[in-house]
Coordinates of C-alpha atoms in Angstrom, one line a residue:
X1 CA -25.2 -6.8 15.1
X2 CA -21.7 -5.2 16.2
X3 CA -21.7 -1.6 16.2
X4 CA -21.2 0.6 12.7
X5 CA -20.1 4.1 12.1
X6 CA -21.1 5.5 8.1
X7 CA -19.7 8.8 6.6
X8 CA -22.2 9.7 4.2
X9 CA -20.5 11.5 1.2
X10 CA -21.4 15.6 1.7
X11 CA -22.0 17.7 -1.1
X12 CA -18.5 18.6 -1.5
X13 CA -17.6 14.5 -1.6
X14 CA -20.2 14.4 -4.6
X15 CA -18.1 17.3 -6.1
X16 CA -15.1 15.8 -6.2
X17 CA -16.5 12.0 -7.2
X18 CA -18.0 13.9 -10.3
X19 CA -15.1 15.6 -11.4
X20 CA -12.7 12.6 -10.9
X21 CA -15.1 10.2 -13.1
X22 CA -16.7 13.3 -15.4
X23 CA -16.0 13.6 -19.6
X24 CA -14.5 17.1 -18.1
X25 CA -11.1 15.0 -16.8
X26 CA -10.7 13.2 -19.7
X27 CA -11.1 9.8 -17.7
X28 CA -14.3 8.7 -19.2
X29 CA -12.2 5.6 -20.9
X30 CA -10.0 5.4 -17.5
X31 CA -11.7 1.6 -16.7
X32 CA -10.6 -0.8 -13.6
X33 CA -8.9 -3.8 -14.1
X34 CA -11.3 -6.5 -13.3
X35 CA -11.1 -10.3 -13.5
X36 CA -13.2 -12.3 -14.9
X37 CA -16.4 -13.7 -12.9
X38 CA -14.9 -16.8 -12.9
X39 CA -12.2 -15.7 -10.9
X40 CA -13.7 -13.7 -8.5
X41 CA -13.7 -14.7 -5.0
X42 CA -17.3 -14.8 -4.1
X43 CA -18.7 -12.6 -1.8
X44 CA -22.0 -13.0 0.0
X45 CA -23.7 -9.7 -2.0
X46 CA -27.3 -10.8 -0.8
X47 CA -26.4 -10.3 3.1
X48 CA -24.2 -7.3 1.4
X49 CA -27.6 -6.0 0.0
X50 CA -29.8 -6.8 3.5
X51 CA -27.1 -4.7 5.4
X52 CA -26.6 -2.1 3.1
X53 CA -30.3 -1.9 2.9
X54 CA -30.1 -0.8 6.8
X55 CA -28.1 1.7 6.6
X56 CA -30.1 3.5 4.2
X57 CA -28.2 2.6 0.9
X58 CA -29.2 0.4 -2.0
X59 CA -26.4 -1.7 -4.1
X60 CA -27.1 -2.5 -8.0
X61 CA -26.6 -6.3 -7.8
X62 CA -28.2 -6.3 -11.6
X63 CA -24.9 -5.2 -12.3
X64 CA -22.5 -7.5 -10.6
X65 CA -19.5 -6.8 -8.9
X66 CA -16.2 -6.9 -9.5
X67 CA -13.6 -7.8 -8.3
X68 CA -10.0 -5.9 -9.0
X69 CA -7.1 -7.4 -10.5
X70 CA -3.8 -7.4 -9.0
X71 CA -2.7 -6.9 -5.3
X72 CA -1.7 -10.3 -3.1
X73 CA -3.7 -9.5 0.2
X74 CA -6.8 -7.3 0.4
X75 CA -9.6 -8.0 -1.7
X76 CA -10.9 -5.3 -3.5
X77 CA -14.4 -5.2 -5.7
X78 CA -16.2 -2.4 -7.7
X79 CA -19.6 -1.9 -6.5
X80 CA -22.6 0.6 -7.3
X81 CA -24.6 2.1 -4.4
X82 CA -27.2 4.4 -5.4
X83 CA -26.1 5.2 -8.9
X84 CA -22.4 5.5 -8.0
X85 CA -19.3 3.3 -8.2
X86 CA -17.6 2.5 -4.8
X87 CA -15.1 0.2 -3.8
X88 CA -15.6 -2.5 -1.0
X89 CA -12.9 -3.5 0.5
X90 CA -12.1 -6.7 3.0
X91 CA -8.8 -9.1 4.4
X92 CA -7.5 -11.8 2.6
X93 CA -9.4 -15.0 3.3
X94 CA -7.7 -17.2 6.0
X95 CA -5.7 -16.3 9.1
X96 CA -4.8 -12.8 9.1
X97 CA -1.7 -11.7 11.3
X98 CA -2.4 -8.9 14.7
X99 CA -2.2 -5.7 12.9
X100 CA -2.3 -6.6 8.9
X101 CA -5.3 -6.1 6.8
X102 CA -7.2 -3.5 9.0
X103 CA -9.9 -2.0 7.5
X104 CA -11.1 -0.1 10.5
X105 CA -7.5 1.8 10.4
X106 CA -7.7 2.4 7.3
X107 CA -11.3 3.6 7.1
X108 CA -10.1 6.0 10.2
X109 CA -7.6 7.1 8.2
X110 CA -8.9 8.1 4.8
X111 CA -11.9 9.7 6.8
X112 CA -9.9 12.2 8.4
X113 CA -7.2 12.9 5.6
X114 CA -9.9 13.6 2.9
X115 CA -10.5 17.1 4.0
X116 CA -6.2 17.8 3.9
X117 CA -4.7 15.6 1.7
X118 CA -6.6 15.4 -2.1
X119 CA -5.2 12.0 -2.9
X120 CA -6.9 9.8 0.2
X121 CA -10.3 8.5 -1.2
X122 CA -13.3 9.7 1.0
X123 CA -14.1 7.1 3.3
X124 CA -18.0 5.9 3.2
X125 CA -18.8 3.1 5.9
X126 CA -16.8 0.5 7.9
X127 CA -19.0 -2.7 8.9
X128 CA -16.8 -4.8 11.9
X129 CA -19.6 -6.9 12.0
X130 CA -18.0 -10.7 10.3
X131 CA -21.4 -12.0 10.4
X132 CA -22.6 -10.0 7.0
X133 CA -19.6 -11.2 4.8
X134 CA -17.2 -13.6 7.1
X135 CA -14.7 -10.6 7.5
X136 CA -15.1 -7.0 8.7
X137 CA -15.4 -4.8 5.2
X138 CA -15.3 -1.3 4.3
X139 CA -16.6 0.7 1.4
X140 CA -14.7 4.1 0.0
X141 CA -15.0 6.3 -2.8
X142 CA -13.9 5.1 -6.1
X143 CA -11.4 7.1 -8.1
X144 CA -11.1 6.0 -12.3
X145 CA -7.9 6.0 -13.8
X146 CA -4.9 3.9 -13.8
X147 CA -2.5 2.1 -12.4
X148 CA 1.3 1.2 -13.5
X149 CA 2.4 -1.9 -11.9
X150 CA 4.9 -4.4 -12.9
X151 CA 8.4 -3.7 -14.6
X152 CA 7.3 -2.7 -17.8
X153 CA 5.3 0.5 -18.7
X154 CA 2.5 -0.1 -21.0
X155 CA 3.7 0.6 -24.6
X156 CA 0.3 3.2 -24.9
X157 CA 1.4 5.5 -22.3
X158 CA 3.6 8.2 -24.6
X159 CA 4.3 10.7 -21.9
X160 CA 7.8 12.5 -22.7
X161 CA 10.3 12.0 -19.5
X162 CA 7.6 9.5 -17.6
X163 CA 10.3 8.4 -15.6
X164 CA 11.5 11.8 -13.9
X165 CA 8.1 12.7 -13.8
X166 CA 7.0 9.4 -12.0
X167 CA 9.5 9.7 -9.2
X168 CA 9.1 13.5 -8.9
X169 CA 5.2 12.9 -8.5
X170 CA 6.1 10.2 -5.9
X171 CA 8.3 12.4 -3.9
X172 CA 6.1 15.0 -4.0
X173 CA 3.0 12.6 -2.4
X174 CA 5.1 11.7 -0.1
X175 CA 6.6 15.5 1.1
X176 CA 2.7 16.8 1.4
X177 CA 1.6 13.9 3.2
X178 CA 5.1 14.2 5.5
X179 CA 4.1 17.7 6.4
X180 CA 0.8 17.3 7.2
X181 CA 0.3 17.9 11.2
X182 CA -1.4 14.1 12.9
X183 CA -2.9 17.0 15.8
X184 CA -4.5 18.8 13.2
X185 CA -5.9 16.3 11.0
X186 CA -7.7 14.2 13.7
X187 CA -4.9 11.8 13.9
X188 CA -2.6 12.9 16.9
X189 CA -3.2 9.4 18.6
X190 CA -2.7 7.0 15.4
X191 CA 0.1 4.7 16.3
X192 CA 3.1 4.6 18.5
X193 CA 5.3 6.9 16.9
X194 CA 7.9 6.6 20.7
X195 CA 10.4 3.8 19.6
X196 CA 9.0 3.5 16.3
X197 CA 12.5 2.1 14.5
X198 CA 12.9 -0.5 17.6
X199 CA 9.9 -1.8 17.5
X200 CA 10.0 -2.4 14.0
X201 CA 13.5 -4.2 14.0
X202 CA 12.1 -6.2 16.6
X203 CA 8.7 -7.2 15.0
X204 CA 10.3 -8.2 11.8
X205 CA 12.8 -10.4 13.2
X206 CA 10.1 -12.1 15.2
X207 CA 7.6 -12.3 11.7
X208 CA 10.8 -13.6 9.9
X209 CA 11.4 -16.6 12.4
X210 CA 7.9 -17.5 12.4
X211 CA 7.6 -17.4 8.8
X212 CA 11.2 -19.7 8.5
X213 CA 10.2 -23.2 7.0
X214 CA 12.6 -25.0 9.5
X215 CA 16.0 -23.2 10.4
X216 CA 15.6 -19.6 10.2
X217 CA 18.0 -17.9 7.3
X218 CA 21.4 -17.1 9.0
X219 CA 21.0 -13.7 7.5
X220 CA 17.9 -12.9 9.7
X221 CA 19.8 -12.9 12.8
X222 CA 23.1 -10.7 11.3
X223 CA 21.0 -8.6 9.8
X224 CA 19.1 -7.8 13.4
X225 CA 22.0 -7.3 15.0
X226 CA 23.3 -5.4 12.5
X227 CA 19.6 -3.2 12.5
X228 CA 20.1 -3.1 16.7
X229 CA 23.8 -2.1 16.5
X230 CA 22.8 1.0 13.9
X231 CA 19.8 2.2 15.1
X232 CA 20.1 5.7 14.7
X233 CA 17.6 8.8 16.4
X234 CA 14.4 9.2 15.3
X235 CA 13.4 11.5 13.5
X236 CA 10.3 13.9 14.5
X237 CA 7.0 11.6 13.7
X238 CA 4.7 12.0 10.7
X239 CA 2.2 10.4 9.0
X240 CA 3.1 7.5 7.7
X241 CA 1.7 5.1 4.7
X242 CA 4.0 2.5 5.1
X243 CA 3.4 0.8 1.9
X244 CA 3.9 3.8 -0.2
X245 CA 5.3 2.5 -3.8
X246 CA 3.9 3.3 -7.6
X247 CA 1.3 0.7 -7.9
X248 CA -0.5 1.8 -4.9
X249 CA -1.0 5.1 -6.8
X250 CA -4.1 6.0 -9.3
X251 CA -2.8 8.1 -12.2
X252 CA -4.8 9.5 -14.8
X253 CA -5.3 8.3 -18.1
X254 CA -4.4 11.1 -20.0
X255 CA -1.6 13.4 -17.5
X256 CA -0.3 10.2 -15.3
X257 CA -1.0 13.0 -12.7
X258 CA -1.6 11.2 -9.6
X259 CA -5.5 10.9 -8.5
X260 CA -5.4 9.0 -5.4
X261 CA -3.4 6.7 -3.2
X262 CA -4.4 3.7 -2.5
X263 CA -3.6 0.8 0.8
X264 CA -3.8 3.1 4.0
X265 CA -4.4 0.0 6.2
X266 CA -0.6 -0.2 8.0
X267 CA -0.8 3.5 7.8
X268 CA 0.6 5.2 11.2
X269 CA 2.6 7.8 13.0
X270 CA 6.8 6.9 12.8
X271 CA 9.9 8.1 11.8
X272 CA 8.9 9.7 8.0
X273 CA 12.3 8.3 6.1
X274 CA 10.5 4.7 6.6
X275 CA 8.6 5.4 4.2
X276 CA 11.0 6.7 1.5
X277 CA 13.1 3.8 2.4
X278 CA 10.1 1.3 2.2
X279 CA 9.5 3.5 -1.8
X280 CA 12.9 2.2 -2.4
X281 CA 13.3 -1.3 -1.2
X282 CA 11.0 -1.8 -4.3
X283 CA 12.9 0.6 -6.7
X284 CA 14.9 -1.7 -9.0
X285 CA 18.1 -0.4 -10.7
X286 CA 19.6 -2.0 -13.6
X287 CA 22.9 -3.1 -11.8
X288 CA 21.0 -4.8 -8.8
X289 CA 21.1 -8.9 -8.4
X290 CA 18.7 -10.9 -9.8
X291 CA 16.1 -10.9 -6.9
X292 CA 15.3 -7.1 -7.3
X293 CA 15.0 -8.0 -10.9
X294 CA 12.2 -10.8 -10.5
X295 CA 10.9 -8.5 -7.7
X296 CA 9.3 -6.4 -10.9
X297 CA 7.3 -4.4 -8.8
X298 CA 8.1 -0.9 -10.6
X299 CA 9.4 -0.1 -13.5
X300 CA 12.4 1.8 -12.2
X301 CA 15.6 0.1 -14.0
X302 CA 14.8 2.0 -17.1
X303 CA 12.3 4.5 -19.1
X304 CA 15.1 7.6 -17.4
X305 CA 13.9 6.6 -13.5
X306 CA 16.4 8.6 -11.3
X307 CA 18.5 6.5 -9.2
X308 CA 17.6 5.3 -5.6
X309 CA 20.5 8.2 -4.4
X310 CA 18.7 10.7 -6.2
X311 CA 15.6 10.4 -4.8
X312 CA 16.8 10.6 -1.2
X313 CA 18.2 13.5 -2.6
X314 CA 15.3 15.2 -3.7
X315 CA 13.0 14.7 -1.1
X316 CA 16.3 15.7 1.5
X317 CA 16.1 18.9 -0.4
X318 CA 12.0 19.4 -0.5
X319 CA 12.3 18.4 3.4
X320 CA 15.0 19.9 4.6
X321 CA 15.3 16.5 6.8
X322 CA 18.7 14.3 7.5
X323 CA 18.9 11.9 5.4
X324 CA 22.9 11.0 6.7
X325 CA 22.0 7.2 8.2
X326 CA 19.5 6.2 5.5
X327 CA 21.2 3.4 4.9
X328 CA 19.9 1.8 8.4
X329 CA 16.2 2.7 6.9
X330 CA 17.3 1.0 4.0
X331 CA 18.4 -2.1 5.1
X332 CA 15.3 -2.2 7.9
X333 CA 12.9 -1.7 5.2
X334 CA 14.6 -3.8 2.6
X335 CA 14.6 -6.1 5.6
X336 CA 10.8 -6.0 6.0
X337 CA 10.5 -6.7 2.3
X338 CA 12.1 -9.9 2.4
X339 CA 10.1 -11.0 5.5
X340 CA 7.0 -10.3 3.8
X341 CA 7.2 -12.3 0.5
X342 CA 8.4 -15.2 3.4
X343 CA 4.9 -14.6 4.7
X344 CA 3.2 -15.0 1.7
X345 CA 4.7 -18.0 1.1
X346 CA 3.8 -19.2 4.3
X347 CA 0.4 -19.0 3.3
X348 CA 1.0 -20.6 -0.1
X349 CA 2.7 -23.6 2.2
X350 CA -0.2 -23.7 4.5
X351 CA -2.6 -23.9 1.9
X352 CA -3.8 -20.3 2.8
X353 CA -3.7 -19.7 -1.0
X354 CA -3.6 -21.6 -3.9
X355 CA -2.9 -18.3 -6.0
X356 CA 0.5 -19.9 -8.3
X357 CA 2.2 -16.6 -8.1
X358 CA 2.5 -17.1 -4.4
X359 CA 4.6 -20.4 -5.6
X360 CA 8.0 -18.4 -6.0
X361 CA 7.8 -16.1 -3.5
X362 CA 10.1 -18.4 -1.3
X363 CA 12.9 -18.5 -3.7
X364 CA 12.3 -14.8 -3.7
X365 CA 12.2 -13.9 -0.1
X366 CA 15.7 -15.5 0.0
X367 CA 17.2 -13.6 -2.9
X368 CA 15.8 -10.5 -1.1
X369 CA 17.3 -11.5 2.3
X370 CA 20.7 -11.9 1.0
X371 CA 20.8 -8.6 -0.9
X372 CA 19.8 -6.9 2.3
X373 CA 22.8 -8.6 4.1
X374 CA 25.0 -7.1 1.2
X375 CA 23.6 -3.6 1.7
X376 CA 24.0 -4.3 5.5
X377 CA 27.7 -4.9 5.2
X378 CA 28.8 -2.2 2.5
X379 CA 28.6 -4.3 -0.6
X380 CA 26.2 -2.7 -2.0
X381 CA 24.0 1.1 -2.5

């Protein structure tokens, strides 16, 4: 059996998993959205239990787990280990591109930005070893509460000004975990911060011709050019996310006060307005075409959201950093957007997936490419 590295939780971990799921936060009603057993992926949980079992842990299988709702790649399920709820975490089933998906990053990650950054769940043990559930897996600390996705806010959440509040929260996640210091967290050597922007324009030009049915989209290649032509300096690297967006955040029930942020497994180190931009490649405004509108990721074209200018703003102002060529991290991460619903429905044309949401996403990726060509030549903010 491959190697395995376990943190165990420490007494200050146990702490802090009490208070988060204790009658004291008020998020003893904060439950998980969970499918149905009939529409879980199975997972192997006997082999789970032998391996477990080694490493000196013991998972409840009288009470089954769970797998979570939402989310188009990783598969997430609720699981108890000694009395307490965890989350295991693995890749989407089928091929799974260089990079994407990595559970030993994120596990990395979360392990050493637990101690300096309160919204990282504590990390608990990474397995690489396929041969225990048919993918490497990882287990983390589970945080109750919950989660806004979609265009719509639930009609039970009656918080006064949740839009301004929302975004403000956001910005402010994203301005702590900006000025967070990668030497002194443990994570000086995460990524390849030197040529960050390049690399990225050319990786997602190369993802988008691969993905291309036949011809690749016209748009791809002006859209590089235009990318390669308006490159600007990097900024000093940070920590990245890089899929930092509302639905990857765990509020709690009663506050909406975030509790923990969620999909650290394409975190890095890179230029830090990559991540605001990729924020706002999913932040909808009420005047955008159609595609950002069936895009519905967050709920940002009404309840009093700020607009998309306004939050560059803000987090300009928290940061002191300049923000004067965002529009090239806009239309690179707006960019990457599009390429990645193409992906997905690569996979839904392979046969990768059967999942019917994944049935649309070409139609979509389209609609996403040619509003990034309009923002790319000045036709639109």
């Amino acid at each position: 059996m491959k190697s395995t590295f376990i943190h165990r939780p420490s007494d200050s971990h146990d702490q802090t998993k009490a208070q988060v799921n204790s009658p004291a936060t008020g998020q003893e009603d904060a439950r998980p959205n969970l499918l149905e057993s009939g529409d879980t992926v199975a997972l192997p949980w006997g082999s789970v239990d032998r391996y477990l079992s080694g490493q000196g842990m013991h998972i409840n299988l009288e009470r089954p787990p769970r797998q979570f709702a939402g989310g188009l790649a990783n598969l997430n399920y609720l699981i108890e280990i000694d009395g307490r709820e965890y989350v295991l975490r693995r890749p989407p089933q089928g091929d799974v591109l260089p990079g994407a998906n990595d559970m030993a990053r994120e596990h990395r990650v979360l392990h050493a930005l637990a101690p300096h950054y309160p919204y990282a769940p504590r990390a608990v043990l990474y397995c690489e070893d396929a041969g225990v559930i048919g993918a490497h897996f990882q287990i983390m600390e589970y945080r109750a509460g919950r989660v806004i996705s979609g265009a719509v806010i639930p009609p039970d959440i009656a918080v006064q000004e949740i839009g301004q509040k929302l975004a403000g929260a956001m910005v402010d996640l994203l301005v702590q975990l900006h000025s967070l210091d990668p030497l002194v967290v443990g994570l000086g050597d995460l990524g390849k911060p030197e040529g960050f922007l390049s690399r990225a324009v050319t990786g997602w030009t190369r993802r988008a011709e691969l993905a291309s049915i036949s011809q690749p989209h016209k748009a791809i290649h002006v859209i590089s050019e235009w990318l390669e032509k308006n490159m600007p300096p990097e900024l000093q690297p940070t920590l990245l996310h890089a899929d930092f967006k509302l639905d990857n955040l765990v509020l709690h029930q009663q506050t909406l006060k975030p509790v923990a942020l969620l999909d650290w497994d394409m975190s890095t180190r890179g230029d830090p307005l990559f991540d605001l931009a990729t924020l706002l490649s999913y932040w909808t405004e009420a005047g955008d075409p159609p595609a950002m509108h069936d895009l519905g990721q967050m709920p940002t074209a009404g309840y009093g959201f700020p607009s998309r200018d306004e939050v560059v703003q803000a987090y300009a102002s928290a940061t002191g950093r300049d923000v004067s060529n965002f529009a090239f991290y806009r239309v690179l991460c707006m960019f990457k957007l599009s390429v990645v619903f193409m992906q997905l429905h690569a996979r839904y044309r392979s046969g990768a997936t059967a999942d019917p949401r994944y049935s649309r996403f070409g139609e979509l990726s389209r609609g996403l490419l040619e509003f990034t060509h309009d923002l790319a030549q000045g036709r639109h903010a």
